[in-house]
Coordinates of C-alpha atoms in Angstrom, one line a residue:
X1142 CA -31.7 -13.3 -17.0
X1143 CA -34.8 -13.0 -14.1
X1144 CA -33.9 -10.4 -11.3
X1145 CA -33.2 -12.7 -8.5
X1146 CA -30.4 -14.2 -10.1
X1147 CA -27.5 -13.8 -9.2
X1148 CA -25.1 -11.2 -11.7
X1149 CA -22.9 -14.2 -12.7
X1150 CA -25.7 -16.4 -13.2
X1151 CA -27.6 -17.4 -16.9
X1152 CA -30.6 -18.9 -17.2
X1153 CA -31.6 -20.6 -20.9
X1154 CA -34.9 -21.5 -21.4
X1155 CA -35.4 -24.3 -24.3
X1156 CA -38.7 -24.1 -25.2
X1157 CA -39.9 -27.5 -26.1
X1158 CA -43.6 -27.3 -25.7
X1159 CA -44.4 -30.1 -22.8
X1160 CA -40.4 -31.2 -23.4
X1161 CA -39.5 -27.1 -22.5
X1162 CA -36.1 -27.2 -20.2
X1163 CA -34.1 -24.9 -18.1
X1164 CA -29.9 -24.6 -18.5
X1165 CA -29.3 -23.4 -15.3
X1166 CA -25.2 -21.3 -15.7
X1167 CA -22.9 -20.3 -13.0
X1168 CA -20.8 -21.2 -10.1
X1169 CA -21.6 -23.7 -6.7
X1170 CA -25.0 -24.8 -8.8
X1171 CA -23.6 -29.0 -8.1
X1172 CA -24.4 -27.7 -4.4
X1173 CA -27.9 -26.7 -4.9
X1174 CA -28.5 -29.6 -7.4
X1175 CA -30.8 -31.2 -5.0
X1176 CA -32.5 -27.6 -4.6
X1177 CA -33.0 -27.0 -8.3
X1178 CA -34.5 -30.5 -9.4
X1179 CA -36.9 -30.8 -6.6
X1180 CA -38.4 -27.4 -7.4
X1181 CA -38.8 -28.9 -11.2
X1182 CA -39.6 -32.6 -10.9
X1183 CA -41.5 -35.0 -8.8
X1184 CA -39.4 -38.2 -8.9
X1185 CA -37.8 -39.3 -5.6
X1186 CA -35.2 -41.8 -7.1
X1187 CA -31.6 -40.4 -8.5
X1188 CA -29.4 -43.1 -10.7
X1189 CA -26.1 -40.8 -10.8
X1190 CA -23.7 -42.2 -13.9
X1191 CA -20.5 -40.6 -13.7
X1192 CA -16.9 -41.7 -14.7
X1193 CA -13.8 -42.6 -12.5
X1194 CA -12.3 -38.7 -13.3
X1195 CA -15.2 -36.4 -12.0
X1196 CA -16.7 -39.1 -9.1
X1197 CA -13.6 -38.9 -6.6
X1198 CA -14.4 -34.6 -7.5
X1199 CA -18.0 -34.5 -7.6
X1200 CA -20.0 -37.4 -6.8
X1201 CA -19.9 -36.8 -3.1
X1202 CA -21.4 -33.2 -3.3
X1203 CA -23.8 -34.3 -5.6
X1204 CA -25.7 -36.7 -3.8
X1205 CA -25.0 -34.9 -0.1
X1206 CA -27.4 -32.2 -2.4
X1207 CA -29.6 -34.7 -3.8
X1208 CA -30.5 -36.9 -0.3
X1209 CA -30.7 -33.1 1.2
X1210 CA -33.7 -32.5 -1.0
X1211 CA -35.3 -36.1 -0.1
X1212 CA -33.9 -37.8 -3.1
X1213 CA -32.7 -41.3 -2.6
X1214 CA -29.5 -42.1 -4.5
X1215 CA -27.4 -44.9 -6.4
X1216 CA -24.7 -44.1 -8.8
X1217 CA -22.3 -46.2 -11.0
X1218 CA -18.7 -44.8 -11.5
X1219 CA -17.3 -45.9 -15.3
X1220 CA -14.2 -45.6 -17.3
X1221 CA -13.2 -42.1 -18.3
X1222 CA -12.7 -41.9 -21.9
X1223 CA -14.4 -42.3 -25.3
X1224 CA -14.3 -46.0 -25.2
X1225 CA -17.1 -46.4 -22.1
X1226 CA -19.3 -45.5 -25.3
X1227 CA -19.8 -49.1 -25.5
X1228 CA -22.8 -51.7 -25.4
X1229 CA -20.9 -53.2 -23.0
X1230 CA -21.1 -50.1 -20.5
X1231 CA -24.9 -49.0 -21.7
X1232 CA -25.9 -52.6 -20.0
X1233 CA -24.3 -51.9 -16.9
X1234 CA -25.7 -48.5 -17.0
X1235 CA -29.5 -49.7 -17.5
X1236 CA -28.7 -52.7 -15.2
X1237 CA -27.6 -49.8 -12.1
X1238 CA -31.1 -47.6 -13.2
X1239 CA -33.2 -50.8 -13.0
X1240 CA -31.8 -52.2 -9.7
X1241 CA -32.3 -48.5 -8.2
X1242 CA -35.4 -49.1 -9.2
X1243 CA -36.2 -45.2 -10.8
X1244 CA -39.0 -45.6 -12.7
X1245 CA -40.8 -42.8 -15.3
X1246 CA -40.6 -39.9 -12.7
X1247 CA -37.4 -40.4 -11.3
X1248 CA -34.5 -39.5 -12.8
X1249 CA -30.9 -40.8 -14.3
X1250 CA -28.4 -38.0 -14.0
X1251 CA -25.3 -37.4 -16.0
X1252 CA -22.5 -36.4 -13.9
X1253 CA -19.6 -35.9 -15.9
X1254 CA -18.6 -35.1 -19.4
X1255 CA -20.0 -36.1 -23.3
X1256 CA -19.3 -39.4 -23.1
X1257 CA -21.0 -40.2 -19.9
X1258 CA -24.3 -37.7 -20.6
X1259 CA -24.4 -39.2 -24.2
X1260 CA -24.2 -42.5 -22.6
X1261 CA -26.7 -42.1 -19.6
X1262 CA -29.1 -40.0 -21.8
X1263 CA -29.8 -43.0 -24.0
X1264 CA -30.1 -45.0 -21.0
X1265 CA -32.6 -42.6 -19.7
X1266 CA -34.3 -43.0 -23.3
X1267 CA -34.9 -46.6 -23.4
X1268 CA -34.9 -47.8 -19.8
X1269 CA -39.0 -48.1 -19.3
X1270 CA -38.8 -46.6 -22.7
X1271 CA -37.9 -43.4 -21.0
X1272 CA -37.1 -41.7 -18.0
X1273 CA -36.5 -38.0 -16.5
X1274 CA -32.9 -37.2 -17.6
X1275 CA -30.7 -34.3 -16.0
X1276 CA -27.6 -33.4 -17.6
X1277 CA -24.8 -32.1 -14.8
X1278 CA -21.7 -31.7 -17.8
X1279 CA -18.5 -31.0 -15.8
X1280 CA -16.3 -30.3 -19.3
X1281 CA -16.6 -27.0 -22.0
X1282 CA -17.3 -29.0 -24.8
X1283 CA -20.3 -30.9 -22.7
X1284 CA -21.8 -27.7 -21.1
X1285 CA -21.6 -25.6 -24.3
X1286 CA -22.8 -29.1 -26.8
X1287 CA -23.8 -32.4 -26.1
X1288 CA -25.8 -31.6 -22.5
X1289 CA -28.0 -30.0 -24.7
X1290 CA -30.5 -31.1 -27.3
X1291 CA -31.7 -34.6 -26.5
X1292 CA -28.8 -36.8 -28.6
X1293 CA -27.8 -39.3 -27.3
X1294 CA -25.9 -42.7 -28.0
X1295 CA -23.2 -44.8 -28.0
X1296 CA -19.9 -46.0 -31.4
X1297 CA -19.7 -49.1 -32.7
X1298 CA -17.0 -50.3 -34.8
X1299 CA -18.5 -48.8 -37.8
X1300 CA -18.4 -45.2 -36.8
X1301 CA -18.7 -42.5 -33.7
X1302 CA -22.6 -41.9 -32.5
X1303 CA -24.6 -44.6 -34.8
X1304 CA -26.8 -46.4 -32.4
X1305 CA -28.8 -44.1 -29.7
X1306 CA -32.0 -41.6 -29.0
X1307 CA -33.2 -38.8 -29.0
X1308 CA -34.6 -38.4 -25.3
X1309 CA -34.1 -34.1 -24.3
X1310 CA -32.6 -33.3 -20.5
X1311 CA -35.3 -32.1 -18.2
X1312 CA -32.4 -29.7 -16.6
X1313 CA -28.9 -28.8 -17.1
X1314 CA -27.0 -27.3 -14.6
X1315 CA -23.7 -26.3 -16.1
X1316 CA -21.7 -25.8 -12.7
X1317 CA -18.7 -23.1 -14.0
X1318 CA -16.8 -24.1 -10.9
X1319 CA -16.5 -27.4 -12.4
X1320 CA -14.5 -25.8 -15.2
X1321 CA -11.4 -25.0 -13.2
X1322 CA -10.4 -28.7 -12.5
X1323 CA -10.0 -29.2 -16.7
X1324 CA -6.4 -29.3 -17.9
X1325 CA -5.3 -26.9 -20.8
X1326 CA -6.3 -29.6 -23.0
X1327 CA -9.9 -30.6 -22.3
X1328 CA -10.5 -26.6 -21.9
X1329 CA -9.6 -25.9 -24.8
X1330 CA -11.1 -29.0 -27.0
X1331 CA -14.6 -27.4 -25.7
X1332 CA -13.3 -24.3 -26.5
X1333 CA -13.5 -25.4 -30.5
X1334 CA -17.5 -26.3 -30.5
X1335 CA -17.9 -22.4 -28.8
X1336 CA -15.9 -21.2 -31.7
X1337 CA -18.4 -23.7 -33.8
X1338 CA -21.3 -21.2 -33.2
X1339 CA -19.8 -18.4 -34.2
X1340 CA -18.4 -20.2 -37.3
X1341 CA -22.2 -21.6 -38.1
X1342 CA -23.9 -17.9 -38.4
X1343 CA -22.9 -16.0 -35.9
X1344 CA -19.7 -14.0 -37.2
X1345 CA -19.6 -11.4 -34.4
X1346 CA -19.2 -13.8 -31.9
X1347 CA -16.3 -15.0 -33.7
X1348 CA -15.0 -11.9 -33.6
X1349 CA -16.3 -11.4 -30.2
X1350 CA -14.0 -14.6 -29.1
X1351 CA -11.0 -13.4 -31.4
X1352 CA -11.2 -10.4 -29.3
X1353 CA -11.8 -11.9 -25.8
X1354 CA -10.4 -15.2 -26.1
X1355 CA -8.2 -14.7 -23.1
X1356 CA -11.2 -13.8 -20.5
X1357 CA -13.1 -16.9 -21.6
X1358 CA -10.1 -19.4 -20.6
X1359 CA -8.9 -17.3 -17.5
X1360 CA -12.2 -17.9 -16.6
X1361 CA -13.3 -14.3 -16.3
X1362 CA -16.4 -12.8 -16.8
X1363 CA -16.3 -13.4 -20.5
X1364 CA -16.8 -17.7 -19.7
X1365 CA -19.9 -17.6 -18.5
X1366 CA -21.0 -15.4 -21.3
X1367 CA -19.4 -17.3 -23.8
X1368 CA -21.2 -20.7 -22.5
X1369 CA -25.0 -18.9 -22.5
X1370 CA -24.3 -17.4 -25.9
X1371 CA -23.7 -21.1 -26.9
X1372 CA -26.0 -22.5 -24.9
X1373 CA -28.6 -20.1 -26.2
X1374 CA -27.4 -20.6 -30.5
X1375 CA -27.5 -24.1 -29.4
X1376 CA -31.5 -24.2 -28.5
X1377 CA -32.4 -22.3 -31.2
X1378 CA -31.6 -24.5 -33.8
X1379 CA -32.8 -27.7 -31.7
X1380 CA -36.1 -25.8 -31.1
X1381 CA -36.4 -25.1 -35.4
X1382 CA -34.8 -28.3 -36.0
X1383 CA -35.3 -31.2 -33.0
X1384 CA -34.8 -34.2 -34.7
X1385 CA -32.0 -32.9 -37.9
X1386 CA -34.4 -33.5 -40.5
X1387 CA -32.8 -29.9 -41.6
X1388 CA -31.2 -26.2 -40.4
X1389 CA -29.9 -28.8 -36.9
X1390 CA -27.2 -30.7 -39.6
X1391 CA -25.1 -27.0 -39.5
X1392 CA -24.2 -28.4 -36.0
X1393 CA -22.1 -30.9 -37.0
X1394 CA -19.6 -28.0 -39.3
X1395 CA -16.6 -30.0 -38.8
X1396 CA -18.2 -32.9 -37.5
X1397 CA -17.5 -35.1 -40.6
X1398 CA -13.9 -34.9 -40.8
X1399 CA -13.4 -34.7 -37.0
X1400 CA -16.0 -38.0 -36.7
X1401 CA -13.1 -39.4 -39.3
X1402 CA -10.3 -39.4 -37.7
X1403 CA -11.5 -39.9 -34.3
X1404 CA -12.5 -43.5 -36.2
X1405 CA -8.8 -43.2 -37.9
X1406 CA -7.5 -42.8 -34.3
X1407 CA -10.1 -45.8 -33.4
X1408 CA -11.2 -43.3 -30.5
X1409 CA -7.6 -43.2 -28.4
X1410 CA -8.0 -39.7 -26.2
X1411 CA -4.2 -40.0 -25.9
X1412 CA -3.8 -39.1 -29.9
X1413 CA -7.1 -37.3 -30.6
X1414 CA -10.5 -36.4 -28.7
X1415 CA -13.4 -34.8 -29.8
X1416 CA -13.3 -31.3 -29.5
X1417 CA -9.4 -31.1 -31.3
X1418 CA -11.3 -33.1 -33.7
X1419 CA -13.8 -30.8 -34.6
X1420 CA -11.2 -28.0 -34.9
X1421 CA -9.9 -29.9 -37.8
X1422 CA -12.6 -30.8 -38.9
X1423 CA -14.0 -27.3 -38.9
X1424 CA -10.4 -25.8 -40.3
X1425 CA -10.6 -28.5 -43.7
X1426 CA -14.7 -27.8 -44.2
X1427 CA -13.4 -23.8 -44.6
X1428 CA -10.4 -25.0 -47.2
X1429 CA -12.7 -27.9 -49.2
X1430 CA -15.1 -24.8 -49.5
X1431 CA -12.4 -22.6 -50.6
X1432 CA -11.2 -25.4 -52.9
X1433 CA -14.6 -25.9 -54.4
X1434 CA -14.5 -21.8 -55.1
X1435 CA -17.5 -21.7 -52.6
X1436 CA -15.3 -19.0 -50.1
X1437 CA -12.4 -17.0 -49.9
X1438 CA -9.1 -18.9 -48.8
X1439 CA -9.0 -15.9 -46.4
X1440 CA -11.7 -17.4 -44.0
X1441 CA -10.2 -20.7 -44.2
X1442 CA -6.5 -19.1 -43.1
X1443 CA -9.0 -16.7 -40.6
X1444 CA -10.3 -19.6 -39.0
X1445 CA -6.8 -21.7 -38.9
X1446 CA -5.1 -18.9 -37.5
X1447 CA -7.5 -18.2 -34.4
X1448 CA -8.0 -22.1 -33.5
X1449 CA -3.8 -22.3 -33.8
X1450 CA -3.7 -19.5 -31.4
X1451 CA -5.8 -20.7 -28.9
X1452 CA -4.0 -24.3 -28.5
X1453 CA -5.2 -26.6 -31.0
X1454 CA -4.8 -28.5 -33.5
X1455 CA -5.5 -27.9 -36.9
X1456 CA -4.0 -29.8 -39.6
X1457 CA -4.1 -33.6 -39.7
X1458 CA -0.2 -33.3 -39.0
X1459 CA -1.1 -32.4 -35.9
X1460 CA -2.4 -35.8 -34.3
X1461 CA 0.2 -37.9 -32.9
X1462 CA 1.2 -41.6 -34.8
X1463 CA 0.6 -42.8 -38.1
X1464 CA -3.5 -42.0 -40.3
X1465 CA -4.4 -44.7 -42.5
X1466 CA -4.4 -43.8 -45.5
X1467 CA -7.2 -41.2 -47.6
X1468 CA -9.5 -44.2 -48.8
X1469 CA -10.2 -45.2 -45.2
X1470 CA -10.6 -41.8 -44.1
X1471 CA -13.2 -42.0 -47.3
X1472 CA -14.8 -45.1 -45.4
X1473 CA -15.4 -43.8 -42.3
X1474 CA -17.1 -40.2 -44.0
X1475 CA -20.0 -42.5 -46.0
X1476 CA -20.9 -44.0 -42.7
X1477 CA -21.3 -40.7 -41.2
X1478 CA -25.0 -40.0 -39.8
X1479 CA -25.9 -37.5 -42.6
X1480 CA -25.2 -39.7 -45.8
X1481 CA -28.8 -39.8 -47.5
X1482 CA -29.3 -42.7 -50.1
X1483 CA -25.4 -43.1 -50.1
X1484 CA -24.8 -39.5 -51.5
X1485 CA -22.1 -37.2 -48.7
X1486 CA -23.7 -34.2 -47.1
X1487 CA -21.0 -31.7 -45.5
X1488 CA -21.5 -28.8 -43.5
X1489 CA -19.8 -26.2 -45.8
X1490 CA -19.7 -22.2 -46.2
X1491 CA -19.5 -19.4 -48.2
X1492 CA -17.4 -17.4 -44.9
X1493 CA -16.9 -16.7 -41.5
X1494 CA -20.5 -17.1 -40.0
X1495 CA -21.9 -18.3 -43.6
X1496 CA -22.6 -22.6 -43.0
X1497 CA -24.7 -24.3 -45.0
X1498 CA -25.7 -27.9 -45.7
X1499 CA -24.2 -29.4 -49.1
X1500 CA -25.9 -32.5 -50.3
X1501 CA -24.4 -34.6 -52.7
X1502 CA -20.8 -33.3 -52.8
X1503 CA -18.7 -35.1 -54.9
X1504 CA -16.7 -38.5 -53.5
X1505 CA -13.6 -38.2 -56.3
X1506 CA -13.4 -34.1 -54.9
X1507 CA -13.6 -35.7 -51.5
X1508 CA -10.9 -37.9 -51.8
X1509 CA -8.3 -35.8 -54.0
X1510 CA -8.7 -33.4 -50.8
X1511 CA -7.5 -35.6 -48.8
X1512 CA -4.9 -37.1 -50.3
X1513 CA -4.2 -33.6 -50.6
X1514 CA -3.9 -32.7 -46.4
X1515 CA -3.0 -36.1 -45.7
X1516 CA 0.4 -36.4 -43.7
X1517 CA 2.2 -38.8 -45.6

């Protein structure tokens, strides 16, 4: 934190050489967005991409802030929900950006959660072979995870995030005030990703969350601290392995199981949202690690207890409606981006804060485990 920054604000720098950028975290950043962007970027045109939930709340304020800084604005409001991450809507975004005459030094601005960030970022990465990109994440999940690190993409009928590019943001403005408008369910879903950073390699952070989670949820000082710690943790991993050739895969703790469950529910957010899938997936990863004699069963119990305490689903039986059989879940796992040469790769653990990349996991063991946990 710099000496001139308010005590309620944090700055995390992502040092990627010529593509380095800042993550600002604190209250009131949407109202200051124009000034913050103008101070860092040369472009004078912007295409804001948002959705029907976020647009009515923040689009006018963001537009006014940009125009006050001399930036011309076009905008597109898309349907809310995971199904918006599609080829059809990617075309809509690209058309909007091109019709706004956004050039390479101009910018695409994602105003929304992870869905909008992934979709808008993908468009920014491919229009004119890459234009500037600013993230204004409006959910806890997007503030601590998807807005940082440059992963963009869309879903296909074969699975989640299978088409996309790495395209780093030029600035991330994480306005903590917007989190006050989230539903409890959305906030809890984002918290799963916060907890993930502790479970990967920061056991002290996970223990801190076990003690301070109520202050994080209520909007106390711990909230900004938790967001900043999460962004710093992700930045450290991204800088070490930007294109996920090694250690960055650890960020997918819980995601292999979670993505399979999302696909099994056909990305129906009334049944399961991403953070909820990750929560169940992290519990399954710890349970599977214990089954493989890699970790103590007590760690899986501890992880499930904390996630359940904050109100997250922790078992497949917590998902409303019927799930396809375990064999179908295995098919989705086989489409996972971490599969290499047909071999399953999972993020497993030796205990809380001791995750590792496990290659060549026996499919028979995974299938047997899924059958055991399936709520048939």
